[in-house]
Amino acid sequence: MNPEPEHSTDGPSPAELSPARARALFRRGLRVPTSGYSAGYAQANLISLPRDLAFDFLLFAQRNPKACPVLDVTEPGEVSASVFDGDLRTDLPAYRVYRDGVFVEERTDVTDLWRDDLVSFLIGCSFTFETPLLEAGVPVRHIETGSNVAMYRTNRACRPAGRLSGPLVVSMRPIPAGQVADAVRITSRYPAVHGAPVHVGDPAALGITDLDRPDYGDPVEVREGEVPVFWACGVTPQAAVTASAPEFAIGHAPGHMAVTDVRDTVYQVP
Amino acid sequence: MNPEPEHSTDGPSPAELSPARARALFRRGLRVPTSGYSAGYAQANLISLPRDLAFDFLLFAQRNPKACPVLDVTEPGEVSASVFDGDLRTDLPAYRVYRDGVFVEERTDVTDLWRDDLVSFLIGCSFTFETPLLEAGVPVRHIETGSNVAMYRTNRACRPAGRLSGPLVVSMRPIPAGQVADAVRITSRYPAVHGAPVHVGDPAALGITDLDRPDYGDPVEVREGEVPVFWACGVTPQAAVTASAPEFAIGHAPGHMAVTDVRDTVYQVP
């Protein structure tokens, strides 16, 4: 008994779905990257950690604001958030579970793993500024091809905080050389969802040896005349979990985000 | 044996003092509001709380970013910070000590009260944007008169976090009606030091019944043709301490700030 109408091929496109309808589809098992879903609404990364680590993580986020712009933090055990009127245990398309820093499984529902001491952090996601990029005529390859964005662990260390440390993770979008300036200008207006790129061109300088082998997501072709442009990525907390080995953590599966109820314009600065 | 030259009437003005020299004066006992000191360098509010409360406070700051923009957070027990190359126990002109939420004493040195579990938060201060206001010809009355800025507890509740709650505190500057727009435009470029005003005119709407009786600092005259303009204030954490009664806290004496080593332009957005 769910009041949401079923999604069908005759229904709205993913971009046209309201956040509540998109979340209902994910809750029922649709397992897809969320890039392009619910155009105009912000998307968020999820990291849920035991209360005991919550200060270290919030400090890690404060010290690494490009990678970890905090949109919302729950009370311990809470399953919804002020920016997300859904259930954090079921309404993302997929999750990753970590024990002692080891990624042990990916699944579509973490209800039975939930704990009363989990504090959940919602971190801005760069999918949010893809709508304004598209509106400005800047192509977004992974939306065109229906694949996940390509993400890489870099050789740049984040500033540690307490027990948490780890590398910066970036997402990459191939941008035509003549539109790189537009991409910088547009995305810099959205600091809460990673803002301006951290790096333009030269993947080797970030320690990325092969663009065709991303650490997360799918490979995305960089064509003649295009430059790989790198933005800080909200998978960075999961890289910190891998590096720092806390006892337990739940994150979103990279690219499979929390679709929030907040318009992307709310996070736009002049 | 201090390598800093003594301050004298023949020496540099307060505005011309380097942050290190200003801090040396305060360390030796000079007890004055810091508005106008070390022009061009950011100033910061201090709140030091037991580690046990650090997450609640960082979350309080994250939920109330206009009042509590975090510039830096120390490790437990640390007495300096990346933005402040001095001693947090001695290098502010004055401190306030709270026990169980009660303001018990004001003093110029808190070395003997320091504890290994204190986490110190440096919060942006609106004194930082007074230099650009002055450079744009917007008068700052409390600098003209050599007094402290006027600060008020308002009837607006901050968003609570864990055990911390309390009212928004604001600072007030009287601005000529024809320059209010300039003041908004200029200060909005400094979100890390409270940014744009939260309120223009109409003190009663904030629950302020008498501008001549500020809750902190000195009364500041609002002249004919001027409008009282209110900015969120970094004394808000101390109002939360008063309201929430944690076992122990140390803050700066209102208006007697930490003069940092960071140029104010670092906190300026386009």
Coordinates of C-alpha atoms in Angstrom, one line a residue:
Chain A
M1 CA 0.0 0.0 0.0
N2 CA 2.1 2.9 -1.3
P3 CA 0.4 6.1 -2.4
E4 CA 3.1 6.6 -5.1
P5 CA 2.0 5.6 -8.6
E6 CA 4.1 2.9 -10.2
H7 CA 6.8 4.1 -12.6
S8 CA 6.3 2.8 -16.1
T9 CA 7.8 3.4 -19.5
D10 CA 4.8 5.7 -20.2
G11 CA 5.5 7.7 -17.1
P12 CA 7.8 10.6 -16.4
S13 CA 11.5 10.4 -17.4
P14 CA 14.0 10.0 -14.5
A15 CA 14.7 13.7 -14.7
E16 CA 11.0 14.5 -14.3
L17 CA 10.5 12.3 -11.2
S18 CA 9.9 14.1 -7.9
P19 CA 12.4 13.2 -5.2
A20 CA 9.6 11.2 -3.4
R21 CA 8.8 9.2 -6.5
A22 CA 12.4 8.5 -7.3
R23 CA 13.0 7.3 -3.7
A24 CA 9.9 5.1 -3.9
L25 CA 11.4 3.4 -7.0
F26 CA 14.7 2.9 -5.3
R27 CA 12.9 1.6 -2.2
R28 CA 11.2 -1.0 -4.3
G29 CA 14.5 -2.2 -5.6
L30 CA 15.5 -0.1 -8.7
R31 CA 19.3 -0.2 -8.6
V32 CA 20.7 2.5 -10.9
P33 CA 23.1 5.5 -10.6
T34 CA 21.1 8.5 -9.8
S35 CA 22.8 11.0 -12.1
G36 CA 20.0 12.7 -14.1
Y37 CA 17.3 11.8 -11.6
S38 CA 14.9 14.4 -10.3
A39 CA 16.5 17.3 -12.2
G40 CA 16.7 20.5 -10.1
Y41 CA 16.9 18.7 -6.7
A42 CA 20.2 18.3 -4.8
Q43 CA 21.6 14.8 -4.3
A44 CA 23.7 13.7 -1.4
N45 CA 26.4 11.2 -0.4
L46 CA 25.7 9.2 2.7
I47 CA 28.1 8.1 5.4
S48 CA 26.7 6.6 8.6
L49 CA 29.2 6.1 11.5
P50 CA 28.9 5.1 15.2
R51 CA 28.3 8.0 17.5
D52 CA 31.7 7.5 19.0
L53 CA 33.3 8.6 15.6
A54 CA 30.9 11.4 14.8
F55 CA 33.0 14.2 16.1
D56 CA 36.1 12.9 14.3
F57 CA 34.1 12.8 11.1
L58 CA 32.4 16.2 11.5
L59 CA 35.9 17.6 12.1
F60 CA 37.3 15.7 9.1
A61 CA 34.5 17.3 7.0
Q62 CA 35.2 20.8 8.5
R63 CA 38.9 20.4 7.5
N64 CA 38.2 19.1 4.0
P65 CA 35.2 21.2 2.9
K66 CA 35.7 20.8 -0.8
A67 CA 35.4 17.0 -0.5
C68 CA 32.9 16.9 2.4
P69 CA 30.4 19.8 2.3
V70 CA 28.0 18.8 5.0
L71 CA 24.3 19.3 4.1
D72 CA 22.8 17.6 7.1
V73 CA 23.6 15.5 10.2
T74 CA 21.0 13.2 11.9
E75 CA 20.6 12.5 15.6
P76 CA 21.9 9.0 16.5
G77 CA 19.7 6.3 15.1
E78 CA 17.5 8.6 13.1
V79 CA 16.5 7.3 9.6
S80 CA 15.4 10.5 8.0
A81 CA 16.9 14.0 7.8
S82 CA 15.6 17.6 7.4
V83 CA 16.8 17.6 3.8
F84 CA 15.7 14.0 3.1
D85 CA 12.1 13.1 3.9
G86 CA 12.6 9.4 3.2
D87 CA 14.1 6.4 4.9
L88 CA 17.9 6.4 4.8
R89 CA 18.0 2.6 5.2
T90 CA 16.0 1.8 2.1
D91 CA 15.5 4.8 -0.2
L92 CA 19.0 5.0 -1.8
P93 CA 19.4 2.6 -4.8
A94 CA 22.4 0.8 -3.2
Y95 CA 24.6 0.8 -0.1
R96 CA 28.1 -0.3 0.9
V97 CA 28.8 -1.9 4.2
Y98 CA 32.2 -1.7 5.9
R99 CA 33.5 -3.7 8.9
D100 CA 36.9 -2.7 10.3
G101 CA 37.5 -0.6 7.2
V102 CA 36.8 -3.6 4.8
F103 CA 34.1 -3.2 2.2
V104 CA 32.2 -6.4 3.0
E105 CA 29.0 -6.1 0.9
E106 CA 26.9 -4.0 -1.4
R107 CA 23.1 -4.2 -1.0
T108 CA 19.8 -2.3 -1.6
D109 CA 18.5 -2.2 1.9
V110 CA 20.4 -1.9 5.2
T111 CA 17.4 -2.0 7.6
D112 CA 18.6 -5.1 9.4
L113 CA 22.1 -3.7 9.9
W114 CA 20.9 -0.4 11.3
R115 CA 22.0 0.6 14.8
D116 CA 20.7 3.1 17.3
D117 CA 24.1 4.7 17.6
L118 CA 24.6 5.5 13.9
V119 CA 24.9 9.2 13.1
S120 CA 24.3 9.8 9.4
F121 CA 26.0 12.6 7.4
L122 CA 24.6 13.8 4.1
I123 CA 27.3 15.3 2.0
G124 CA 26.7 17.4 -1.1
C125 CA 27.1 15.6 -4.4
S126 CA 28.3 17.0 -7.7
F127 CA 25.4 15.4 -9.6
T128 CA 23.5 18.5 -8.2
F129 CA 25.3 20.9 -10.6
E130 CA 24.9 18.7 -13.6
T131 CA 21.5 20.3 -14.3
P132 CA 22.9 23.8 -14.6
L133 CA 25.9 22.4 -16.7
L134 CA 23.4 20.9 -19.1
E135 CA 21.3 24.0 -19.2
A136 CA 24.4 26.0 -20.2
G137 CA 25.1 23.5 -23.0
V138 CA 28.1 21.8 -21.2
P139 CA 27.8 18.1 -22.1
V140 CA 27.8 15.5 -19.3
R141 CA 29.1 12.3 -20.9
H142 CA 27.9 9.8 -18.3
I143 CA 24.4 11.1 -18.5
E144 CA 24.5 10.9 -22.3
T145 CA 25.7 7.3 -22.1
G146 CA 23.6 6.2 -19.2
S147 CA 26.6 5.1 -17.1
N148 CA 27.9 6.0 -13.7
V149 CA 30.4 8.8 -13.3
A150 CA 34.1 7.9 -13.1
M151 CA 35.7 8.4 -9.7
Y152 CA 39.3 8.0 -8.6
R153 CA 41.4 7.9 -5.4
T154 CA 44.1 10.5 -5.8
N155 CA 47.6 10.9 -4.3
R156 CA 46.4 13.9 -2.3
A157 CA 45.9 13.3 1.4
C158 CA 43.0 14.9 3.2
R159 CA 43.7 16.8 6.4
P160 CA 43.3 14.1 9.1
A161 CA 41.0 14.5 12.1
G162 CA 41.2 12.3 15.1
R163 CA 41.1 8.7 14.0
L164 CA 40.2 9.5 10.4
S165 CA 42.5 10.1 7.5
G166 CA 42.6 9.1 3.8
P167 CA 43.0 10.3 0.2
L168 CA 41.0 12.8 -1.7
V169 CA 38.6 11.1 -4.1
V170 CA 37.6 12.9 -7.3
S171 CA 34.9 12.6 -9.9
M172 CA 35.9 13.2 -13.6
R173 CA 33.9 14.7 -16.4
P174 CA 35.4 15.2 -19.9
I175 CA 34.7 18.8 -21.0
P176 CA 35.3 20.3 -24.4
A177 CA 38.4 22.6 -24.1
G178 CA 36.3 25.6 -25.2
Q179 CA 33.8 25.0 -22.4
V180 CA 36.2 24.3 -19.5
A181 CA 35.9 27.9 -18.3
D182 CA 32.1 27.7 -18.4
A183 CA 32.2 24.5 -16.3
V184 CA 34.5 26.2 -13.8
R185 CA 32.3 29.3 -13.6
I186 CA 29.0 27.4 -13.3
T187 CA 30.2 24.8 -10.7
S188 CA 32.0 27.4 -8.6
R189 CA 28.5 28.8 -7.8
Y190 CA 27.7 25.5 -5.9
P191 CA 30.3 25.2 -3.1
A192 CA 27.9 23.0 -1.0
V193 CA 28.1 20.4 -3.7
H194 CA 31.9 20.5 -4.2
G195 CA 32.0 23.7 -6.1
A196 CA 34.8 24.5 -8.6
P197 CA 37.1 21.7 -9.9
V198 CA 40.1 20.8 -7.9
H199 CA 42.1 20.0 -11.0
V200 CA 41.9 20.4 -14.8
G201 CA 43.8 18.1 -17.1
D202 CA 46.9 16.1 -16.3
P203 CA 45.5 13.1 -14.4
A204 CA 49.1 11.9 -13.6
A205 CA 49.6 14.9 -11.3
L206 CA 46.8 13.5 -9.1
G207 CA 48.4 10.0 -9.2
I208 CA 45.8 8.7 -11.7
T209 CA 47.7 6.4 -14.0
D210 CA 44.8 5.1 -16.2
L211 CA 41.6 7.1 -16.7
D212 CA 40.0 3.9 -18.1
R213 CA 40.3 2.2 -14.7
P214 CA 38.3 4.3 -12.2
D215 CA 38.4 3.2 -8.6
Y216 CA 34.6 3.7 -8.3
G217 CA 31.9 4.0 -11.0
D218 CA 32.3 3.4 -14.7
P219 CA 35.0 4.4 -17.2
V220 CA 33.9 7.4 -19.2
E221 CA 35.5 8.2 -22.6
V222 CA 37.6 11.4 -23.0
R223 CA 37.3 12.3 -26.7
E224 CA 39.6 14.4 -28.9
G225 CA 39.4 18.0 -28.0
E226 CA 38.1 17.3 -24.5
V227 CA 40.0 17.8 -21.2
P228 CA 39.4 15.6 -18.1
V229 CA 38.1 17.9 -15.3
F230 CA 38.2 16.7 -11.7
W231 CA 35.9 17.7 -8.9
A232 CA 36.2 16.7 -5.2
C233 CA 33.9 13.8 -4.5
G234 CA 31.7 12.7 -1.6
V235 CA 33.1 9.2 -1.8
T236 CA 36.1 10.7 0.1
P237 CA 34.5 9.6 3.4
Q238 CA 34.4 6.0 2.3
A239 CA 38.1 6.2 1.3
A240 CA 38.8 7.5 4.8
V241 CA 36.8 4.5 6.2
T242 CA 39.0 2.2 4.1
A243 CA 42.2 3.9 5.3
S244 CA 41.2 4.4 8.9
A245 CA 39.3 1.1 9.6
P246 CA 36.5 2.2 12.0
E247 CA 34.6 -0.8 13.4
F248 CA 31.5 -0.2 11.3
A249 CA 30.2 2.1 8.6
I250 CA 27.5 2.3 6.0
G251 CA 27.9 4.5 2.9
H252 CA 25.9 4.8 -0.4
A253 CA 27.2 2.8 -3.3
P254 CA 29.2 5.3 -5.3
G255 CA 26.9 7.1 -7.8
H256 CA 23.8 5.7 -6.1
M257 CA 22.9 8.8 -4.1
A258 CA 20.3 10.1 -1.7
V259 CA 17.9 12.2 -3.7
T260 CA 17.0 15.1 -1.4
D261 CA 13.9 17.3 -1.2
V262 CA 16.0 20.5 -1.5
R263 CA 16.1 22.5 -4.8
D264 CA 19.6 22.9 -6.1
T265 CA 19.1 26.6 -6.3
V266 CA 19.2 26.7 -2.5
Y267 CA 22.9 25.8 -2.6
Q268 CA 23.7 28.3 -5.3
V269 CA 25.7 31.4 -4.3
P270 CA 25.7 34.6 -6.3
Chain B
M1 CA 62.7 38.2 27.7
N2 CA 60.3 38.8 24.8
P3 CA 61.6 39.5 21.4
E4 CA 58.6 41.8 20.6
P5 CA 59.3 45.5 21.0
E6 CA 57.2 47.2 23.6
H7 CA 54.2 49.1 22.4
S8 CA 54.4 52.9 23.0
T9 CA 52.6 56.0 22.0
D10 CA 55.3 56.6 19.4
G11 CA 54.8 53.1 18.0
P12 CA 52.4 51.8 15.4
S13 CA 48.7 52.4 15.9
P14 CA 46.5 49.4 16.9
A15 CA 45.5 49.0 13.2
E16 CA 49.1 48.8 12.2
L17 CA 50.2 46.2 14.7
S18 CA 51.0 42.8 13.3
P19 CA 48.9 40.0 14.8
A20 CA 51.9 38.7 16.7
R21 CA 52.6 42.1 18.2
A22 CA 49.0 42.7 19.1
R23 CA 48.9 39.3 20.9
A24 CA 52.1 40.1 22.7
L25 CA 50.5 43.2 24.1
F26 CA 47.4 41.3 25.2
R27 CA 49.6 38.6 26.7
R28 CA 51.3 41.2 28.8
G29 CA 48.0 42.4 30.2
L30 CA 46.5 45.0 27.8
R31 CA 42.7 44.5 28.2
V32 CA 40.9 46.3 25.4
P33 CA 38.3 45.4 22.8
T34 CA 40.1 44.3 19.6
S35 CA 38.0 46.1 17.1
G36 CA 40.4 48.1 14.9
Y37 CA 43.4 46.0 15.8
S38 CA 45.7 44.5 13.2
A39 CA 43.7 45.8 10.2
G40 CA 43.5 43.3 7.4
Y41 CA 43.7 40.2 9.6
A42 CA 40.8 38.1 10.6
Q43 CA 39.6 38.0 14.2
A44 CA 38.0 35.1 15.9
N45 CA 35.7 34.2 18.8
L46 CA 36.8 31.5 21.1
I47 CA 34.8 28.7 22.8
S48 CA 36.7 25.9 24.6
L49 CA 34.6 23.0 25.7
P50 CA 35.3 19.5 27.2
R51 CA 35.9 16.9 24.5
D52 CA 32.7 15.2 25.6
L53 CA 30.7 18.1 24.2
A54 CA 32.8 18.7 21.1
F55 CA 30.5 16.9 18.7
D56 CA 27.4 18.6 20.0
F57 CA 29.1 21.9 19.6
L58 CA 30.5 21.2 16.1
L59 CA 27.0 20.1 15.1
F60 CA 25.5 23.2 16.7
A61 CA 27.9 25.3 14.5
Q62 CA 27.0 23.3 11.4
R63 CA 23.3 23.9 12.0
N64 CA 23.8 27.6 12.8
P65 CA 26.4 28.7 10.2
K66 CA 25.5 32.4 10.2
A67 CA 26.2 32.6 13.9
C68 CA 29.0 30.0 14.2
P69 CA 31.2 29.9 11.1
V70 CA 34.0 27.6 12.2
L71 CA 37.5 28.8 11.2
D72 CA 39.5 26.2 13.1
V73 CA 39.2 23.4 15.7
T74 CA 42.1 22.3 17.9
E75 CA 43.0 18.8 19.1
P76 CA 42.0 18.3 22.8
G77 CA 44.3 20.3 25.1
E78 CA 46.1 22.1 22.3
V79 CA 46.8 25.8 23.0
S80 CA 47.4 27.1 19.5
A81 CA 45.7 26.6 16.2
S82 CA 46.6 26.6 12.5
V83 CA 45.0 30.1 12.1
F84 CA 46.4 31.4 15.4
D85 CA 50.1 31.1 16.1
G86 CA 49.9 32.2 19.7
D87 CA 48.7 30.8 23.0
L88 CA 45.0 30.5 23.4
R89 CA 45.3 30.7 27.2
T90 CA 47.0 34.1 27.4
D91 CA 46.9 35.9 24.0
L92 CA 43.4 37.2 24.0
P93 CA 42.8 40.4 26.0
A94 CA 40.2 38.8 28.3
Y95 CA 38.3 35.6 28.9
R96 CA 35.1 34.5 30.5
V97 CA 34.9 31.3 32.5
Y98 CA 31.6 29.3 32.9
R99 CA 30.8 26.5 35.4
D100 CA 27.5 24.7 35.0
G101 CA 26.5 27.4 32.6
V102 CA 27.1 30.2 35.1
F103 CA 29.5 33.0 34.1
V104 CA 31.8 32.9 37.2
E105 CA 34.7 35.2 36.3
E106 CA 36.4 37.3 33.7
R107 CA 40.2 37.3 33.6
T108 CA 43.1 37.9 31.3
D109 CA 44.8 34.5 31.6
V110 CA 43.3 31.1 31.9
T111 CA 46.5 29.0 32.0
D112 CA 45.8 27.6 35.4
L113 CA 42.2 26.6 34.4
W114 CA 43.3 24.9 31.2
R115 CA 42.5 21.2 30.9
D116 CA 43.8 18.4 28.6
D117 CA 40.3 17.6 27.4
L118 CA 39.4 21.1 26.2
V119 CA 38.7 21.4 22.5
S120 CA 38.9 25.0 21.3
F121 CA 36.8 26.3 18.4
L122 CA 37.7 29.5 16.6
I123 CA 34.6 31.1 15.1
G124 CA 34.7 34.0 12.6
C125 CA 34.2 37.5 14.0
S126 CA 32.5 40.4 12.3
F127 CA 35.3 42.7 13.3
T128 CA 37.0 41.1 10.3
F129 CA 34.8 42.9 7.7
E130 CA 35.1 46.3 9.4
T131 CA 38.3 47.1 7.5
P132 CA 36.5 46.7 4.1
L133 CA 33.5 48.6 5.5
L134 CA 35.8 51.5 6.4
E135 CA 37.7 51.3 3.1
A136 CA 34.3 51.7 1.4
G137 CA 33.5 54.8 3.5
V138 CA 30.9 53.0 5.6
P139 CA 31.4 54.4 9.2
V140 CA 31.9 52.0 12.1
R141 CA 30.7 54.0 15.2
H142 CA 32.3 51.8 17.9
I143 CA 35.7 52.2 16.2
E144 CA 35.2 56.0 16.0
T145 CA 34.3 56.2 19.7
G146 CA 36.9 53.6 20.9
S147 CA 34.2 51.5 22.6
N148 CA 33.2 47.9 22.3
V149 CA 30.5 46.8 19.8
A150 CA 27.0 46.5 21.1
M151 CA 25.7 42.9 21.3
Y152 CA 22.2 41.6 22.1
R153 CA 20.6 38.2 22.8
T154 CA 17.6 37.9 20.5
N155 CA 14.3 36.1 20.6
R156 CA 15.4 33.8 17.8
A157 CA 16.3 30.3 18.9
C158 CA 19.3 28.6 17.2
R159 CA 18.7 25.1 15.9
P160 CA 19.7 22.8 18.8
A161 CA 22.3 20.1 18.6
G162 CA 22.5 17.4 21.2
R163 CA 22.8 19.0 24.6
L164 CA 23.3 22.5 23.2
S165 CA 20.6 25.1 22.5
G166 CA 20.2 28.8 23.0
P167 CA 19.3 32.1 21.4
L168 CA 20.9 33.9 18.5
V169 CA 23.2 36.7 19.6
V170 CA 23.7 39.7 17.2
S171 CA 26.1 42.6 17.0
M172 CA 24.7 46.0 15.9
R173 CA 26.2 48.8 13.9
P174 CA 24.3 52.0 13.1
I175 CA 24.6 52.6 9.4
P176 CA 23.5 55.7 7.5
A177 CA 20.3 54.8 5.5
G178 CA 22.0 55.6 2.2
Q179 CA 24.8 53.2 3.0
V180 CA 22.9 50.2 4.2
A181 CA 22.9 48.6 0.8
D182 CA 26.7 49.0 0.7
A183 CA 27.1 47.4 4.1
V184 CA 25.0 44.5 3.0
R185 CA 26.9 44.1 -0.3
I186 CA 30.3 44.3 1.4
T187 CA 29.7 42.0 4.3
S188 CA 27.9 39.4 2.2
R189 CA 31.3 38.7 0.7
Y190 CA 32.6 37.4 4.0
P191 CA 30.4 34.5 4.9
A192 CA 33.1 33.0 7.2
V193 CA 32.9 36.0 9.5
H194 CA 29.0 36.1 9.7
G195 CA 28.4 37.5 6.2
A196 CA 25.4 39.6 5.4
P197 CA 23.2 41.1 8.2
V198 CA 20.4 38.9 9.6
H199 CA 18.2 41.9 10.2
V200 CA 18.0 45.6 9.2
G201 CA 16.1 48.1 11.4
D202 CA 13.2 47.2 13.8
P203 CA 15.0 45.9 16.9
A204 CA 11.7 45.0 18.5
A205 CA 11.2 42.2 15.9
L206 CA 14.3 40.6 17.4
G207 CA 13.0 41.0 20.9
I208 CA 15.4 43.9 21.6
T209 CA 13.5 46.3 23.7
D210 CA 16.2 48.9 24.5
L211 CA 19.2 49.4 22.2
D212 CA 20.9 51.4 24.9
R213 CA 21.1 48.3 27.1
P214 CA 23.1 45.7 25.2
D215 CA 23.6 42.3 26.8
Y216 CA 27.3 42.3 25.9
G217 CA 29.7 45.2 25.0
D218 CA 28.9 48.9 25.1
P219 CA 25.9 50.9 24.1
V220 CA 26.5 52.6 20.7
E221 CA 24.5 55.7 19.6
V222 CA 22.2 55.4 16.7
R223 CA 22.0 58.9 15.2
E224 CA 19.3 60.6 13.1
G225 CA 19.3 59.2 9.6
E226 CA 21.0 55.9 10.7
V227 CA 19.5 52.4 10.8
P228 CA 20.5 49.8 13.3
V229 CA 21.9 46.9 11.3
F230 CA 22.3 43.5 13.0
W231 CA 24.8 40.7 12.2
A232 CA 24.9 37.2 13.7
C233 CA 27.5 37.2 16.4
G234 CA 30.1 34.7 17.6
V235 CA 29.0 35.2 21.2
T236 CA 26.1 32.9 20.3
P237 CA 28.1 29.9 21.6
Q238 CA 28.4 31.5 25.0
A239 CA 24.7 32.2 25.1
A240 CA 24.3 28.5 24.4
V241 CA 26.6 27.7 27.3
T242 CA 24.4 29.9 29.5
A243 CA 21.2 28.2 28.3
S244 CA 22.5 24.6 28.3
A245 CA 24.8 24.6 31.3
P246 CA 27.6 22.3 30.4
E247 CA 29.9 21.5 33.3
F248 CA 32.8 23.8 32.1
A249 CA 33.5 26.3 29.3
I250 CA 35.9 29.1 28.5
G251 CA 35.1 31.8 26.0
H252 CA 36.6 35.1 25.0
A253 CA 35.3 38.2 26.8
P254 CA 32.8 39.6 24.2
G255 CA 34.7 42.0 21.9
H256 CA 38.1 40.8 23.2
M257 CA 38.9 38.5 20.3
A258 CA 41.6 36.2 19.1
V259 CA 43.6 38.1 16.5
T260 CA 44.5 35.5 13.9
D261 CA 47.4 35.3 11.4
V262 CA 45.0 34.9 8.5
R263 CA 44.4 37.8 6.1
D264 CA 40.8 38.8 5.9
T265 CA 40.9 38.4 2.1
V266 CA 41.3 34.7 2.6
Y267 CA 37.7 34.6 3.8
Q268 CA 36.4 36.8 1.0
V269 CA 34.2 35.2 -1.7
P270 CA 33.8 36.7 -5.2

